[in-house]
Coordinates of C-alpha atoms in Angstrom, one line a residue:
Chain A
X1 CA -4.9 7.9 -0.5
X2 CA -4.4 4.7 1.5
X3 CA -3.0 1.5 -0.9
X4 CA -4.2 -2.0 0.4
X5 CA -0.9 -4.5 1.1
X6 CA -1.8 -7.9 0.7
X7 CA 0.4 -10.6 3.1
X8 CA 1.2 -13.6 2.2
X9 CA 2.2 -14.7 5.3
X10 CA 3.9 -18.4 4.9
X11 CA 5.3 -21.4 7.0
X12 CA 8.8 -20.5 6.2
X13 CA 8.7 -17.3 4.2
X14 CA 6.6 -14.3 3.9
X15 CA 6.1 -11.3 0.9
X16 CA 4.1 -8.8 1.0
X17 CA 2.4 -7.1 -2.1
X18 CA 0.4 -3.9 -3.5
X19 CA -1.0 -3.2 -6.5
X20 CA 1.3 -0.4 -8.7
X21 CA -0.6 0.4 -11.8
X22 CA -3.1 -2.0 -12.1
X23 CA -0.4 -5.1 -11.0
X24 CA 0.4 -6.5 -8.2
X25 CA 4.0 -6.5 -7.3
X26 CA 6.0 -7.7 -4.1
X27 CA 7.6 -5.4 -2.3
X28 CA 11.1 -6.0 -1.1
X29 CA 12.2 -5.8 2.7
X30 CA 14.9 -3.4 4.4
X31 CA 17.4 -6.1 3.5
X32 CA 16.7 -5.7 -0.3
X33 CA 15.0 -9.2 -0.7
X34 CA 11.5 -10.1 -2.7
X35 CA 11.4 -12.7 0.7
X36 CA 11.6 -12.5 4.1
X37 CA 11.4 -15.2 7.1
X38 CA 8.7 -16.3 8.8
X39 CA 10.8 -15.9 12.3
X40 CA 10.1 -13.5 15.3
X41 CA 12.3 -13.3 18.3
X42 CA 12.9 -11.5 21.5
X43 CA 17.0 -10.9 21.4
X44 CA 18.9 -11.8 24.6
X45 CA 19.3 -8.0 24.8
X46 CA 15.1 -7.4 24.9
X47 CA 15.7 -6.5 21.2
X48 CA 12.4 -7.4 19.0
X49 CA 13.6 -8.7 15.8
X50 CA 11.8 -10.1 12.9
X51 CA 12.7 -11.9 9.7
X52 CA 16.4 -12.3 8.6
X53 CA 17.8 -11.0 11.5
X54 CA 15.9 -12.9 13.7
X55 CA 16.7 -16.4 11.9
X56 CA 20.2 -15.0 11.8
X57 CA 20.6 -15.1 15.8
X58 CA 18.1 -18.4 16.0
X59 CA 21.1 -20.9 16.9
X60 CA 21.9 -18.6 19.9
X61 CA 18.3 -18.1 21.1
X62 CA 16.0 -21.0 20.4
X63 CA 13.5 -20.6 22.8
X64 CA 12.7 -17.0 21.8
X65 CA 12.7 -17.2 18.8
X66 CA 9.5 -18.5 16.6
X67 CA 8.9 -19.9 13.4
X68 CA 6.4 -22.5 11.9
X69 CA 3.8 -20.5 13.8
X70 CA 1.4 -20.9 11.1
X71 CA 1.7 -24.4 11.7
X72 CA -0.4 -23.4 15.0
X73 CA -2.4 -20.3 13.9
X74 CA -6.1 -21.4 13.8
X75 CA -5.6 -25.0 15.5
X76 CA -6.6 -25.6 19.5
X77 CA -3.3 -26.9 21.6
X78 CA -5.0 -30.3 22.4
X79 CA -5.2 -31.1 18.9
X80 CA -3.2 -34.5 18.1
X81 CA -1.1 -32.8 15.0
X82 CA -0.2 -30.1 17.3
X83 CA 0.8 -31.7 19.8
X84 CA 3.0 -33.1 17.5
X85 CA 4.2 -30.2 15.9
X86 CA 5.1 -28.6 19.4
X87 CA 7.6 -31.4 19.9
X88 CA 9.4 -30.2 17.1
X89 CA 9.8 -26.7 17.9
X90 CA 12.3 -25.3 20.3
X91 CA 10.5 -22.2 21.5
X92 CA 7.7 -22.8 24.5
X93 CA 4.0 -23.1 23.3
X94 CA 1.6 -23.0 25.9
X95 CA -2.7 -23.2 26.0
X96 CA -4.3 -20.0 25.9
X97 CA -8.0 -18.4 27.5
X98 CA -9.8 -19.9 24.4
X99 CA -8.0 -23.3 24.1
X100 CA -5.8 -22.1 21.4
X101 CA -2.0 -22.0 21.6
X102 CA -0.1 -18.9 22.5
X103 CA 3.8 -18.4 22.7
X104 CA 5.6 -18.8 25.9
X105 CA 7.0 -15.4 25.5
X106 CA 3.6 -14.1 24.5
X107 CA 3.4 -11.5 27.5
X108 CA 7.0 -10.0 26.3
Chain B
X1 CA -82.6 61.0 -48.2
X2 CA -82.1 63.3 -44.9
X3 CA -85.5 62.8 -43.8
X4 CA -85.1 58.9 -44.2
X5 CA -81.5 59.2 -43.1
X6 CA -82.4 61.1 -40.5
X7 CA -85.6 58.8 -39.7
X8 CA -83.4 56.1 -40.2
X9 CA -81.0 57.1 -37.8
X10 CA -83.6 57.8 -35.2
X11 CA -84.8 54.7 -36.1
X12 CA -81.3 53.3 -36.4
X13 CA -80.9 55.3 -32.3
X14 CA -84.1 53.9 -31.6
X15 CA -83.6 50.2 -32.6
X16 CA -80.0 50.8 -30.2
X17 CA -81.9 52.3 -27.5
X18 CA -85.3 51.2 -27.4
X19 CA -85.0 48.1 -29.6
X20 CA -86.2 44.8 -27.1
X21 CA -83.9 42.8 -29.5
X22 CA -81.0 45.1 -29.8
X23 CA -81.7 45.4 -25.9
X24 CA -81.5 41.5 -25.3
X25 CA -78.5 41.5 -27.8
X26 CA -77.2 44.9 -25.6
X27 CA -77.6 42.9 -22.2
X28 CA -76.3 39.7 -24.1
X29 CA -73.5 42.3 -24.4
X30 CA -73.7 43.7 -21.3
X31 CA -73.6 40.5 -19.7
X32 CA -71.0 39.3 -22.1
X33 CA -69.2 42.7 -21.1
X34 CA -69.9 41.5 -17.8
X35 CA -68.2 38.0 -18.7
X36 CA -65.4 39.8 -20.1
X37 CA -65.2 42.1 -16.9
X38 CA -65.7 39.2 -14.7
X39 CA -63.3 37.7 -16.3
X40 CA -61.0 40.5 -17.0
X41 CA -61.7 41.3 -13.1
X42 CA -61.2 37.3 -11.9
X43 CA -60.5 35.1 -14.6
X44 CA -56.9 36.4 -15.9
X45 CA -56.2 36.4 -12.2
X46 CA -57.1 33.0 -11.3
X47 CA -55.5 32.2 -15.1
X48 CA -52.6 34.3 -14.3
X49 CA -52.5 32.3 -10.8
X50 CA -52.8 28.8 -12.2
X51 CA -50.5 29.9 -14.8
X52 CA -47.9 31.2 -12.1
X53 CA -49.2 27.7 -10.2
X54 CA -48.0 25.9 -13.1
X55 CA -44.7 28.1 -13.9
X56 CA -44.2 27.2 -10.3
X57 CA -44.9 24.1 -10.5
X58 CA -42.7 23.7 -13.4
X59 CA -40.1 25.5 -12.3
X60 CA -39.8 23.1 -9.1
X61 CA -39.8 19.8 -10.8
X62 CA -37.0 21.8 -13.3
X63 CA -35.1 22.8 -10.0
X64 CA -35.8 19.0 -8.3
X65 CA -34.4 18.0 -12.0
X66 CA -31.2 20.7 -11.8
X67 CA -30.7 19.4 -8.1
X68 CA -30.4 15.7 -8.9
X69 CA -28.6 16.9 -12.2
X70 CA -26.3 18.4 -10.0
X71 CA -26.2 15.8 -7.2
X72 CA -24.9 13.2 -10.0
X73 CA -22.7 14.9 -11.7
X74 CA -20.7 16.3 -8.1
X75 CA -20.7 12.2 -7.2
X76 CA -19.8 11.6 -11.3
X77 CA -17.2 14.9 -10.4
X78 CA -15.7 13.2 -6.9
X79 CA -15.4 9.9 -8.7
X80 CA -13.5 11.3 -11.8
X81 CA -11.6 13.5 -9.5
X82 CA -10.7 10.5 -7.6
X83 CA -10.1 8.5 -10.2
X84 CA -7.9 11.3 -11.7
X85 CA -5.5 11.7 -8.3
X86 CA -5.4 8.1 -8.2
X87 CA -3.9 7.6 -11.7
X88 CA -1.7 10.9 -10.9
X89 CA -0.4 9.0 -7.5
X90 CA 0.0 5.9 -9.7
X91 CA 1.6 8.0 -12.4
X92 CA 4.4 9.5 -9.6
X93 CA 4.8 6.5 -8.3
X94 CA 5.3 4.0 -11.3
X95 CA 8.1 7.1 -12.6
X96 CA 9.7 6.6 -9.0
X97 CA 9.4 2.8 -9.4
X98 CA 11.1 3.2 -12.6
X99 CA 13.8 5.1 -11.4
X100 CA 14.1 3.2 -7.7
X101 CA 14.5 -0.2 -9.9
X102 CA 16.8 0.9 -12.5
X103 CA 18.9 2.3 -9.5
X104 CA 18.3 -1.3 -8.4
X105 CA 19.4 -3.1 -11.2
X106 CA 22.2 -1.5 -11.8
X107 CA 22.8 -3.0 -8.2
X108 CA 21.8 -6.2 -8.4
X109 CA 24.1 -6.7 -11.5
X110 CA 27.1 -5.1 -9.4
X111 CA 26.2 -7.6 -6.6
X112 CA 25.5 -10.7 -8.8
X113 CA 29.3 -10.3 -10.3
X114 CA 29.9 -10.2 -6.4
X115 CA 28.0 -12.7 -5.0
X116 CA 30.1 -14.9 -8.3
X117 CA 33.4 -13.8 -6.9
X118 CA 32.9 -14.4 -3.3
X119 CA 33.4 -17.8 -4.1
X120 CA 37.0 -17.7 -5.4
X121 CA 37.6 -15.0 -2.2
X122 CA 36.3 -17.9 0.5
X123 CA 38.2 -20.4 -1.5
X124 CA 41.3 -18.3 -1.1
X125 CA 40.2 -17.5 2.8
X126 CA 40.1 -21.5 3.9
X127 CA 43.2 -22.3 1.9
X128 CA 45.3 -19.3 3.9
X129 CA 43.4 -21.1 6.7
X130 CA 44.6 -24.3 6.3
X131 CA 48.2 -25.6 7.9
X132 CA 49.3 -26.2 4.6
X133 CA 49.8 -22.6 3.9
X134 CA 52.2 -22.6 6.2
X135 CA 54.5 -24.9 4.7
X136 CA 54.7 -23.8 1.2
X137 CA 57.1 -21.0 -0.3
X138 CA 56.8 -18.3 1.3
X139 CA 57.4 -15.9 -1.8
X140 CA 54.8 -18.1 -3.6
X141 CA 52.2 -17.6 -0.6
X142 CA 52.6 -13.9 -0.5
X143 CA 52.4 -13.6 -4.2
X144 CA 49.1 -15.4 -3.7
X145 CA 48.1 -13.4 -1.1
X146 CA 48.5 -10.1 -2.9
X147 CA 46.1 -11.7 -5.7
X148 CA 43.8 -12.3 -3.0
X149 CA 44.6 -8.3 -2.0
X150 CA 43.7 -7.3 -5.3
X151 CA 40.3 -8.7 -5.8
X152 CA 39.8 -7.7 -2.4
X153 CA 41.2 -4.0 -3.6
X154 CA 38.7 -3.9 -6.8
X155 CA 35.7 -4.7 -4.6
X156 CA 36.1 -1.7 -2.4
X157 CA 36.9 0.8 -5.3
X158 CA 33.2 -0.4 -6.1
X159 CA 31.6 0.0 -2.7
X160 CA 32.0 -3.7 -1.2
X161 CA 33.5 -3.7 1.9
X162 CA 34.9 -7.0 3.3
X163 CA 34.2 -8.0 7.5
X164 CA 34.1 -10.3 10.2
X165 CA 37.0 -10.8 12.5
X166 CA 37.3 -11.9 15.6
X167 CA 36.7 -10.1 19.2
X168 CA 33.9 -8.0 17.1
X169 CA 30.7 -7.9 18.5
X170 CA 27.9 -9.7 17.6
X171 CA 25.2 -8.1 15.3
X172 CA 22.8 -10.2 13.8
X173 CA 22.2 -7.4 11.1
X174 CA 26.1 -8.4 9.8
X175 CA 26.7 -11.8 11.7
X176 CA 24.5 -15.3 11.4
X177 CA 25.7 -17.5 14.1
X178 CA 26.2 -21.1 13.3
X179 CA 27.2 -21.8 17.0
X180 CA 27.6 -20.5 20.6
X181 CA 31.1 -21.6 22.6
X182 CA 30.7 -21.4 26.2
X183 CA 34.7 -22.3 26.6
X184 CA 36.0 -19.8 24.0
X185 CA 38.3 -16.8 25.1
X186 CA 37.0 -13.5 24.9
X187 CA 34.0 -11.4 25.9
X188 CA 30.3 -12.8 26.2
X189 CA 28.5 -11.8 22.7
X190 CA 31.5 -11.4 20.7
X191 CA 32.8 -13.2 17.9
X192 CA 36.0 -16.2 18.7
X193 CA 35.6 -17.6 15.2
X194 CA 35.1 -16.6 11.4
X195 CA 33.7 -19.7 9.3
X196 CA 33.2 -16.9 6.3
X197 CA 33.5 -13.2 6.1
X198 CA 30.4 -10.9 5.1
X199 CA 30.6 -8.6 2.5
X200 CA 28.3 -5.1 2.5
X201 CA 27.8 -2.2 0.7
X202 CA 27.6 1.2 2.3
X203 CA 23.6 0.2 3.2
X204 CA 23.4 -3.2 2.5
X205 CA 24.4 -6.4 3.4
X206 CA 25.1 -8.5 0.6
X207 CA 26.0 -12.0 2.6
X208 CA 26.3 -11.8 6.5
X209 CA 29.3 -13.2 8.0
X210 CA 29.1 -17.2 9.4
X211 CA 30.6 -17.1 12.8
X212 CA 30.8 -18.7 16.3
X213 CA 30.2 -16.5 19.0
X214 CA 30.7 -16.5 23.1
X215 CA 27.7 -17.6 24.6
X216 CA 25.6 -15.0 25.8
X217 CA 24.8 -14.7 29.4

């Protein structure tokens, strides 16, 4: 039997949810909290990390590592509040195929 | 009374035999023997047919009825069935979930009384850091620092273990790094300076370590 998770994915932090019992209720990560980071990041090792250890290493890897994306999902790169936005963020954005915006790292 | 008898039952033979009226009532019975024949011969088949026809006939449109009967109550079966596991799963699962949080609980109030006493133990840390320590009593400072030990000593009778030091490697499961030296001593990756010490359990991290690490080539 298959249960359904729901994601809220956020701008800084994410949960994730299911329903136990007729209720929803979050679901905690491997590091035991009800929260995790919106971050993604490609380790100076190769290493793929996500949430809380990837915003712990962030300082020592800013271009690889990504937050704020959803401050980019859905929007096209020549957009005026992207454009914006992708002054602000460390990490490389580039124009995708379709006009969107894709990570630098994307092909990693 | 013979003779009339008798005469009366030739007559009463005669009026069977010979009588036109008996012998239109005997072909009326002939013919209705012949009805009855007929029908004995064809009817009660063709009855017998239409009656099978119609048990038939019946009998489907009672099977069509069975069928769908049946057809509704294996979906009716399939949906209570999986209606039943469902609640069984959710059953299991909300007994786990009961146990898994009162486990839980029991550790988050062990690592709240932590997460309050960390505190006092970084407050101790940066005054042993400061130059000043070096210049007060030396019997006093120990004495302090055995307090310090003690605390320390009662968190790893309950699980916590204390870390962070310098030359370790960095691990960004243990370590967040608030900075990267390129001119600090030591090995690329590894730690040169504590800024506050992490404290875990045997499987958890309950506050990573804050340190400055050689920068990574």
């Amino acid at each position: 039997m298959s249960k359904i998770l729901g994601i809220d994915l956020g701008t800084t932090n994410s949960a994730m949810a299911i329903v136990r019992g007729g209720e929803p209720a979050i679901i905690e990560n491997a590091e035991g909290a009800r929260t995790t980071p919106s971050v993604v990041a490609i380790s100076k090792t190769g290493e793929r990390l996500v949430g809380l250890l990837a915003k712990r290493q962030s300082v020592t890897n800013p271009k690889n590592t990504v937050y704020q994306i959803k401050r980019f999902i859905g929007h096209s790169f020549d957009e005026p509040g992207v454009e914006k936005d992708r002054k602000m963020v460390p990490f490389e954005t580039q124009k995708s195929a379709n006009g969107g915006i894709e990570d630098g790292s994307a092909s990693r | 009374m013979d003779f009339f008898s008798r005469s009366l039952n030739l007559e009463a033979s005669s009026y069977l035999w010979y009588n036109p009226a008996a012998m239109g009532d005997d072909t009326q019975n002939e013919r209705a023997a012949d009805d009855v024949n007929f029908e004995s011969e064809e009817d009660p088949s063709r009855l017998e047919d239409e009656a099978e026809l119609g048990d038939i006939g019946v009998a489907k449109a009672k099977l069509k009825k069975l069928r769908e009967e049946l057809e509704k109550c294996k979906k009716e079966r399939a949906e209570y069935l999986d209606g039943w596991q469902r609640c069984k799963a959710d059953s299991i699962n909300a007994r786990k979930d009961t146990e898994a949080r009162a486990t839980r609980l029991s550790e988050a109030l062990r690592e709240e009384l932590v997460h309050d006493t960390i505190p006092a133990l970084d407050s101790f840390d940066m005054a042993a850091g400061s130059d000043e320590w070096t210049h007060v009593d030396e019997n006093w400072r120990d004495g302090m620092e055995n307090v310090r030990n003690l605390l320390l000593e009662a968190l790893r009778r309950h699980g916590i273990a204390r870390y962070g030091k310098i030359g370790d490697r960095y691990d960004s499961a243990l370590h967040e790094v608030l900075a990267e030296l390129d001119d600090a001593p030591g090995e690329s990756g590894s730690i040169v300076r504590v800024l506050r010490h992490g404290y875990k359990t045997a499987d958890r991290v309950l506050r990573p370590a804050h340190v400055f690490v050689k920068k990574l080539l």
